[in-house]
Amino acid sequence: MMSRLAPRWPAWLFWWQAACPQGVSAQQRTWAGASRIPGPGGPWGATGTSPLVRRGSSSAFSCAPEVVLTRERYSVRRLPFSVVSEDDLAALERIVPGRVITDPEELEAPNVDWLRTVRGSSKVLLRPRTSQEVAHILRYCHERNLAVSPQGGNTGMVGGSTPVFDEIIVSTALMNQIVSFHNVSGVLVCQAGCVLEELSRYVEERGFVVPLDLGAKGSCHIGGNVATNAGGLRFLRYGSLRGTVLGLEVVLADGTILNCLTSLRKDNTGYDLKQLFIGSEGTLGVITAVSILCPPKPSAVNVAFLGCPGFAEVLQTFCTCRGMLGEILSAFEFMDAECMKLVGLHLHLACPVQESPFYVLIETSGSGAGHDAEKLSGFLEQVLGSGLVTDGTLATDQRRIKMLWALRERITEALSRDGYVYKYDLSLPLDRLYDLVSDLRARLGLHAKHVVGYGHLGDGNLHLNVTAEAFSPSLLGTLEPYVYEWTARQRGSVSAEHGLGFKKKDVLGYSKPPEALQLMQQLKALLDPKGILNPYKTLPTRT
Amino acid sequence: MMSRLAPRWPAWLFWWQAACPQGVSAQQRTWAGASRIPGPGGPWGATGTSPLVRRGSSSAFSCAPEVVLTRERYSVRRLPFSVVSEDDLAALERIVPGRVITDPEELEAPNVDWLRTVRGSSKVLLRPRTSQEVAHILRYCHERNLAVSPQGGNTGMVGGSTPVFDEIIVSTALMNQIVSFHNVSGVLVCQAGCVLEELSRYVEERGFVVPLDLGAKGSCHIGGNVATNAGGLRFLRYGSLRGTVLGLEVVLADGTILNCLTSLRKDNTGYDLKQLFIGSEGTLGVITAVSILCPPKPSAVNVAFLGCPGFAEVLQTFCTCRGMLGEILSAFEFMDAECMKLVGLHLHLACPVQESPFYVLIETSGSGAGHDAEKLSGFLEQVLGSGLVTDGTLATDQRRIKMLWALRERITEALSRDGYVYKYDLSLPLDRLYDLVSDLRARLGLHAKHVVGYGHLGDGNLHLNVTAEAFSPSLLGTLEPYVYEWTARQRGSVSAEHGLGFKKKDVLGYSKPPEALQLMQQLKALLDPKGILNPYKTLPTRT
């Protein structure tokens, strides 16, 4: 149950209305209960959060132009793996009977990434149901030197989950069983193919939340989330998967099952092997099951959506917010005016506040509705009074909270509808975070349709996106290595949370020293000596 | 500044006093301000938290019996490393001039662990000041096949930081510089030899806290904390070092400096190499610098110390507490009556509440003193009213908070003064957590002086300790493998937070499958092919 805070908003609301600049209507200035947000049937449609079309499905863009084959667009050479033969298909059929897919039409979607930027040419997809089946598959592929591309919900941003050439796709789609859930500890154990949103629903019914939330939740698999070390919207509150994932079961390249599926909060017996696989994008092993610690579900959640006059004010709002909201702050997201424009243009979502150069979404989650409302009230009074925020709206019930979140979560979808998207996912020092967006807007001029900046400000994570009518090598040349060099000068990360996959693997060196690259190559050689696991991904092409 | 909540304790306090069982004096029943705790000069002495004698110093036990050499007590054979020669000493003197220690008296303390259970016979200790010096040392030792024992504060529990034979001790004691602290992000970068308590003081003056706290804080080094993946008293609130450590600088076995000392909250560029070194006890590399995310300092802290009539009530108090205190709960510790007895006997600390079979220490940390007091008040009313708790005291100012914490933090010290201590640090399912203590008490009868149980209940972490007049192989045989087999049957961990070091290395197999052990051995061979780094530690002796 979400508590409504509206009846508690006191004097400051009226004070703020009185202090509000001229020309803003009384209705626009109403805060309580987010009354300016259209209800079901309004421009946002009936659902709040989930993309209208699930990621991983290609039907969203059925009229979009064909995606160029990766091997044709990028300079990449096939490694000397075996080619799948009729004998191989027969052998695989014995391992996963009835679940060897070779129909070209069925293979269309899993060969293409959700963003429609890369395309493989795999001829076979396998749908194992158990870790043992995955083990048999990998043992066979290892012996036969057949390359494998593990695939979850195929919602990644960097081409990490689609084949590059003819790798066998091993899908976790049928590995979707919950193994156990402990009602006191909140430890959830499940197979890798469970969809995040379904897990979320399952644990929320039991009074807990999954410590991870992201826009793709309706399609992404928990195994893929862990394999990419997904960050997402709850990172600020619950931290990294490196802390919340308690155990993993992983199948190694040679088919060995590594069972580290513990449910213990603490375990210092030897090296923490699961960490090797978190964020390694399926290149060191295939994650088949996950044990994750779910925190208790907060009884009170509020979302404020605010307009700020400049990025300096966004930063000051963040500092004020962290100080005044403390332990109940659960998200601090920002987006610029260009994002809002695209969300309106392509998804018909209306901006719930006065037009502003920047918008901020703040979520609080706590155990006492009254206390949280008081804290939030004090904070809003402060930021409105000092001019850091010029307009805003507040949601306290679940439906309206989802509607406000949709503005932020669906930016990726809006961008995809705008054309070809050049995506950058950077960690930068907070005080320089937005400078790159401004620099790039000036640098690109009319060569780009839109240059937008948004992201998880609380984590120092900028999503910088550039859209254009179509892919263009010359535009790419203007963007890269410029963006990476800019980031490296700030000692930032060229991939904060999306990973490297296929598209970013060659820029690893901008964020890591040569000694680190060498050790990564050694780990890859140790765990996957034949290199059959998700080849052409994560690590730079050896020269 | 700690806020005092006392004036806010309202009606329930009197209600509870009225409902209190007969025979408890009015003075004993006073809650507010922990008035039953003696002030400075009382039985606890003037200081609250820090052990009277710093760990790592042997002077505490100068009249204690000599510690038997590890090589004599345990069946362990020296590996074929070189022996330090005069030429080696001259070469090392060129690397760290004036900081090559060979005086037997000075080598006494660093050869023995704090618990006085293991003793090495190292003839040389080096005190580098920089990572470059550590790199030169390791490059030299690697070439010469000389074994090395890295040492921080030497406060470990499992003999991980003392040499077993004549390994060269590389101390981080002079690597104690803070490199940087960012006032907005809270990111602290420092050398590995900084003492935890000093770091704590440094960041607290700037409005932040180190996300790690433990009894040995006055002596332990942050590098050692990371190398052992220390858990400690703030784990419940801030989670594992695997999430809060942002970056590390590590010197590898061959002298290569691996600089992953990033200050970014998020960085998904390639494999997260720092995770290899967190918790690997100096067997894969020597940590020379740490970047750690410090959360904002809570403005209100309260500590309640409660007596419970049974372990079932302790568990129910925990569930109630987690539900009612939610995001402000920062610690939930328990100790049994035997612990309290020893703390009283050896350290002269008085029990601040009525004698009970179990005691619970609950800490809240939040951003609003009034809100926290209300939440805590509601919780205490609930547990007292339902009989889960029979007596308690509350501290709201820093001095008294420290005094209550000392009861819990100084148990280790009290145990050490009781005789030889057999220590077990286990993760177990909450509902079976204390059964092992009772089982063992029955099993040992008069063979042990004391069998005690305490620990981080909120993390499922039991510290089980058995004391005896002296080390005895037959008592050891009664304890082991019994304790490990018991733990393994519950799918627990045989080392929750202390690590394996020398004393627990051979029990790894109780918590990890053979496939995991094999991969750990492979990682060791990859990173330290000659095995010079902290040999005889962490991984089982190869048979």
PDB file of N, CA, C and O in Angstrom, chain A residues 65-88:
ATOM      1  N   PRO A  65      14.054   0.358 -41.238  1.00  0.00           N
ATOM      2  CA  PRO A  65      14.940  -0.255 -42.241  1.00  0.00           C
ATOM      3  C   PRO A  65      15.685  -1.450 -41.657  1.00  0.00           C
ATOM      4  O   PRO A  65      15.904  -1.540 -40.452  1.00  0.00           O
ATOM      5  N   GLU A  66      16.067  -2.361 -42.555  1.00  0.00           N
ATOM      6  CA  GLU A  66      16.836  -3.554 -42.181  1.00  0.00           C
ATOM      7  C   GLU A  66      18.119  -3.141 -41.444  1.00  0.00           C
ATOM      8  O   GLU A  66      18.736  -2.138 -41.786  1.00  0.00           O
ATOM      9  N   VAL A  67      18.485  -3.934 -40.431  1.00  0.00           N
ATOM     10  CA  VAL A  67      19.724  -3.640 -39.708  1.00  0.00           C
ATOM     11  C   VAL A  67      20.901  -4.281 -40.448  1.00  0.00           C
ATOM     12  O   VAL A  67      20.841  -5.465 -40.799  1.00  0.00           O
ATOM     13  N   VAL A  68      21.912  -3.494 -40.687  1.00  0.00           N
ATOM     14  CA  VAL A  68      23.097  -3.987 -41.410  1.00  0.00           C
ATOM     15  C   VAL A  68      23.792  -5.060 -40.567  1.00  0.00           C
ATOM     16  O   VAL A  68      23.847  -4.958 -39.339  1.00  0.00           O
ATOM     17  N   LEU A  69      24.303  -6.090 -41.203  1.00  0.00           N
ATOM     18  CA  LEU A  69      25.039  -7.136 -40.496  1.00  0.00           C
ATOM     19  C   LEU A  69      26.269  -6.538 -39.803  1.00  0.00           C
ATOM     20  O   LEU A  69      26.990  -5.730 -40.410  1.00  0.00           O
ATOM     21  N   THR A  70      26.490  -6.938 -38.596  1.00  0.00           N
ATOM     22  CA  THR A  70      27.622  -6.422 -37.820  1.00  0.00           C
ATOM     23  C   THR A  70      28.935  -6.623 -38.575  1.00  0.00           C
ATOM     24  O   THR A  70      29.789  -5.735 -38.622  1.00  0.00           O
ATOM     25  N   ARG A  71      29.093  -7.796 -39.162  1.00  0.00           N
ATOM     26  CA  ARG A  71      30.373  -8.101 -39.831  1.00  0.00           C
ATOM     27  C   ARG A  71      30.588  -7.192 -41.044  1.00  0.00           C
ATOM     28  O   ARG A  71      31.711  -7.046 -41.526  1.00  0.00           O
ATOM     29  N   GLU A  72      29.493  -6.582 -41.542  1.00  0.00           N
ATOM     30  CA  GLU A  72      29.656  -5.667 -42.669  1.00  0.00           C
ATOM     31  C   GLU A  72      29.905  -4.231 -42.223  1.00  0.00           C
ATOM     32  O   GLU A  72      30.661  -3.497 -42.844  1.00  0.00           O
ATOM     33  N   ARG A  73      29.265  -3.850 -41.109  1.00  0.00           N
ATOM     34  CA  ARG A  73      29.428  -2.466 -40.642  1.00  0.00           C
ATOM     35  C   ARG A  73      30.759  -2.247 -39.937  1.00  0.00           C
ATOM     36  O   ARG A  73      31.364  -1.195 -40.075  1.00  0.00           O
ATOM     37  N   TYR A  74      31.184  -3.231 -39.176  1.00  0.00           N
ATOM     38  CA  TYR A  74      32.388  -3.040 -38.355  1.00  0.00           C
ATOM     39  C   TYR A  74      33.541  -3.869 -38.895  1.00  0.00           C
ATOM     40  O   TYR A  74      33.328  -4.917 -39.501  1.00  0.00           O
ATOM     41  N   SER A  75      34.738  -3.415 -38.631  1.00  0.00           N
ATOM     42  CA  SER A  75      35.894  -4.205 -39.077  1.00  0.00           C
ATOM     43  C   SER A  75      36.137  -5.314 -38.049  1.00  0.00           C
ATOM     44  O   SER A  75      36.762  -5.106 -37.020  1.00  0.00           O
ATOM     45  N   VAL A  76      35.573  -6.471 -38.312  1.00  0.00           N
ATOM     46  CA  VAL A  76      35.712  -7.593 -37.389  1.00  0.00           C
ATOM     47  C   VAL A  76      35.870  -8.864 -38.222  1.00  0.00           C
ATOM     48  O   VAL A  76      35.206  -9.036 -39.253  1.00  0.00           O
ATOM     49  N   ARG A  77      36.783  -9.702 -37.802  1.00  0.00           N
ATOM     50  CA  ARG A  77      37.041 -10.929 -38.564  1.00  0.00           C
ATOM     51  C   ARG A  77      36.602 -12.139 -37.763  1.00  0.00           C
ATOM     52  O   ARG A  77      36.861 -12.211 -36.551  1.00  0.00           O
ATOM     53  N   ARG A  78      35.973 -13.084 -38.423  1.00  0.00           N
ATOM     54  CA  ARG A  78      35.524 -14.294 -37.746  1.00  0.00           C
ATOM     55  C   ARG A  78      36.742 -15.074 -37.239  1.00  0.00           C
ATOM     56  O   ARG A  78      37.726 -15.240 -37.961  1.00  0.00           O
ATOM     57  N   LEU A  79      36.654 -15.542 -36.004  1.00  0.00           N
ATOM     58  CA  LEU A  79      37.730 -16.362 -35.463  1.00  0.00           C
ATOM     59  C   LEU A  79      37.529 -17.804 -35.933  1.00  0.00           C
ATOM     60  O   LEU A  79      36.417 -18.195 -36.315  1.00  0.00           O
ATOM     61  N   PRO A  80      38.585 -18.609 -35.893  1.00  0.00           N
ATOM     62  CA  PRO A  80      38.500 -19.946 -36.515  1.00  0.00           C
ATOM     63  C   PRO A  80      37.720 -20.978 -35.693  1.00  0.00           C
ATOM     64  O   PRO A  80      38.232 -22.040 -35.357  1.00  0.00           O
ATOM     65  N   PHE A  81      36.485 -20.674 -35.357  1.00  0.00           N
ATOM     66  CA  PHE A  81      35.621 -21.656 -34.700  1.00  0.00           C
ATOM     67  C   PHE A  81      35.065 -22.607 -35.756  1.00  0.00           C
ATOM     68  O   PHE A  81      35.033 -22.294 -36.945  1.00  0.00           O
ATOM     69  N   SER A  82      34.573 -23.754 -35.290  1.00  0.00           N
ATOM     70  CA  SER A  82      33.908 -24.678 -36.213  1.00  0.00           C
ATOM     71  C   SER A  82      32.586 -24.072 -36.672  1.00  0.00           C
ATOM     72  O   SER A  82      32.060 -23.134 -36.057  1.00  0.00           O
ATOM     73  N   VAL A  83      32.051 -24.624 -37.760  1.00  0.00           N
ATOM     74  CA  VAL A  83      30.739 -24.218 -38.257  1.00  0.00           C
ATOM     75  C   VAL A  83      29.747 -25.320 -37.881  1.00  0.00           C
ATOM     76  O   VAL A  83      30.080 -26.507 -37.956  1.00  0.00           O
ATOM     77  N   VAL A  84      28.556 -24.930 -37.449  1.00  0.00           N
ATOM     78  CA  VAL A  84      27.565 -25.914 -37.012  1.00  0.00           C
ATOM     79  C   VAL A  84      27.180 -26.829 -38.179  1.00  0.00           C
ATOM     80  O   VAL A  84      26.791 -26.354 -39.247  1.00  0.00           O
ATOM     81  N   SER A  85      27.324 -28.136 -37.946  1.00  0.00           N
ATOM     82  CA  SER A  85      27.011 -29.106 -38.996  1.00  0.00           C
ATOM     83  C   SER A  85      25.693 -29.798 -38.686  1.00  0.00           C
ATOM     84  O   SER A  85      25.121 -29.625 -37.606  1.00  0.00           O
ATOM     85  N   GLU A  86      25.224 -30.610 -39.618  1.00  0.00           N
ATOM     86  CA  GLU A  86      23.999 -31.395 -39.389  1.00  0.00           C
ATOM     87  C   GLU A  86      24.205 -32.355 -38.202  1.00  0.00           C
ATOM     88  O   GLU A  86      23.302 -32.568 -37.410  1.00  0.00           O
ATOM     89  N   ASP A  87      25.405 -32.902 -38.097  1.00  0.00           N
ATOM     90  CA  ASP A  87      25.718 -33.782 -36.964  1.00  0.00           C
ATOM     91  C   ASP A  87      25.608 -33.037 -35.635  1.00  0.00           C
ATOM     92  O   ASP A  87      25.100 -33.559 -34.645  1.00  0.00           O
ATOM     93  N   ASP A  88      26.112 -31.792 -35.653  1.00  0.00           N
ATOM     94  CA  ASP A  88      26.021 -30.982 -34.430  1.00  0.00           C
ATOM     95  C   ASP A  88      24.555 -30.764 -34.051  1.00  0.00           C
ATOM     96  O   ASP A  88      24.176 -30.876 -32.881  1.00  0.00           O
TER      97      ASP A  88
END
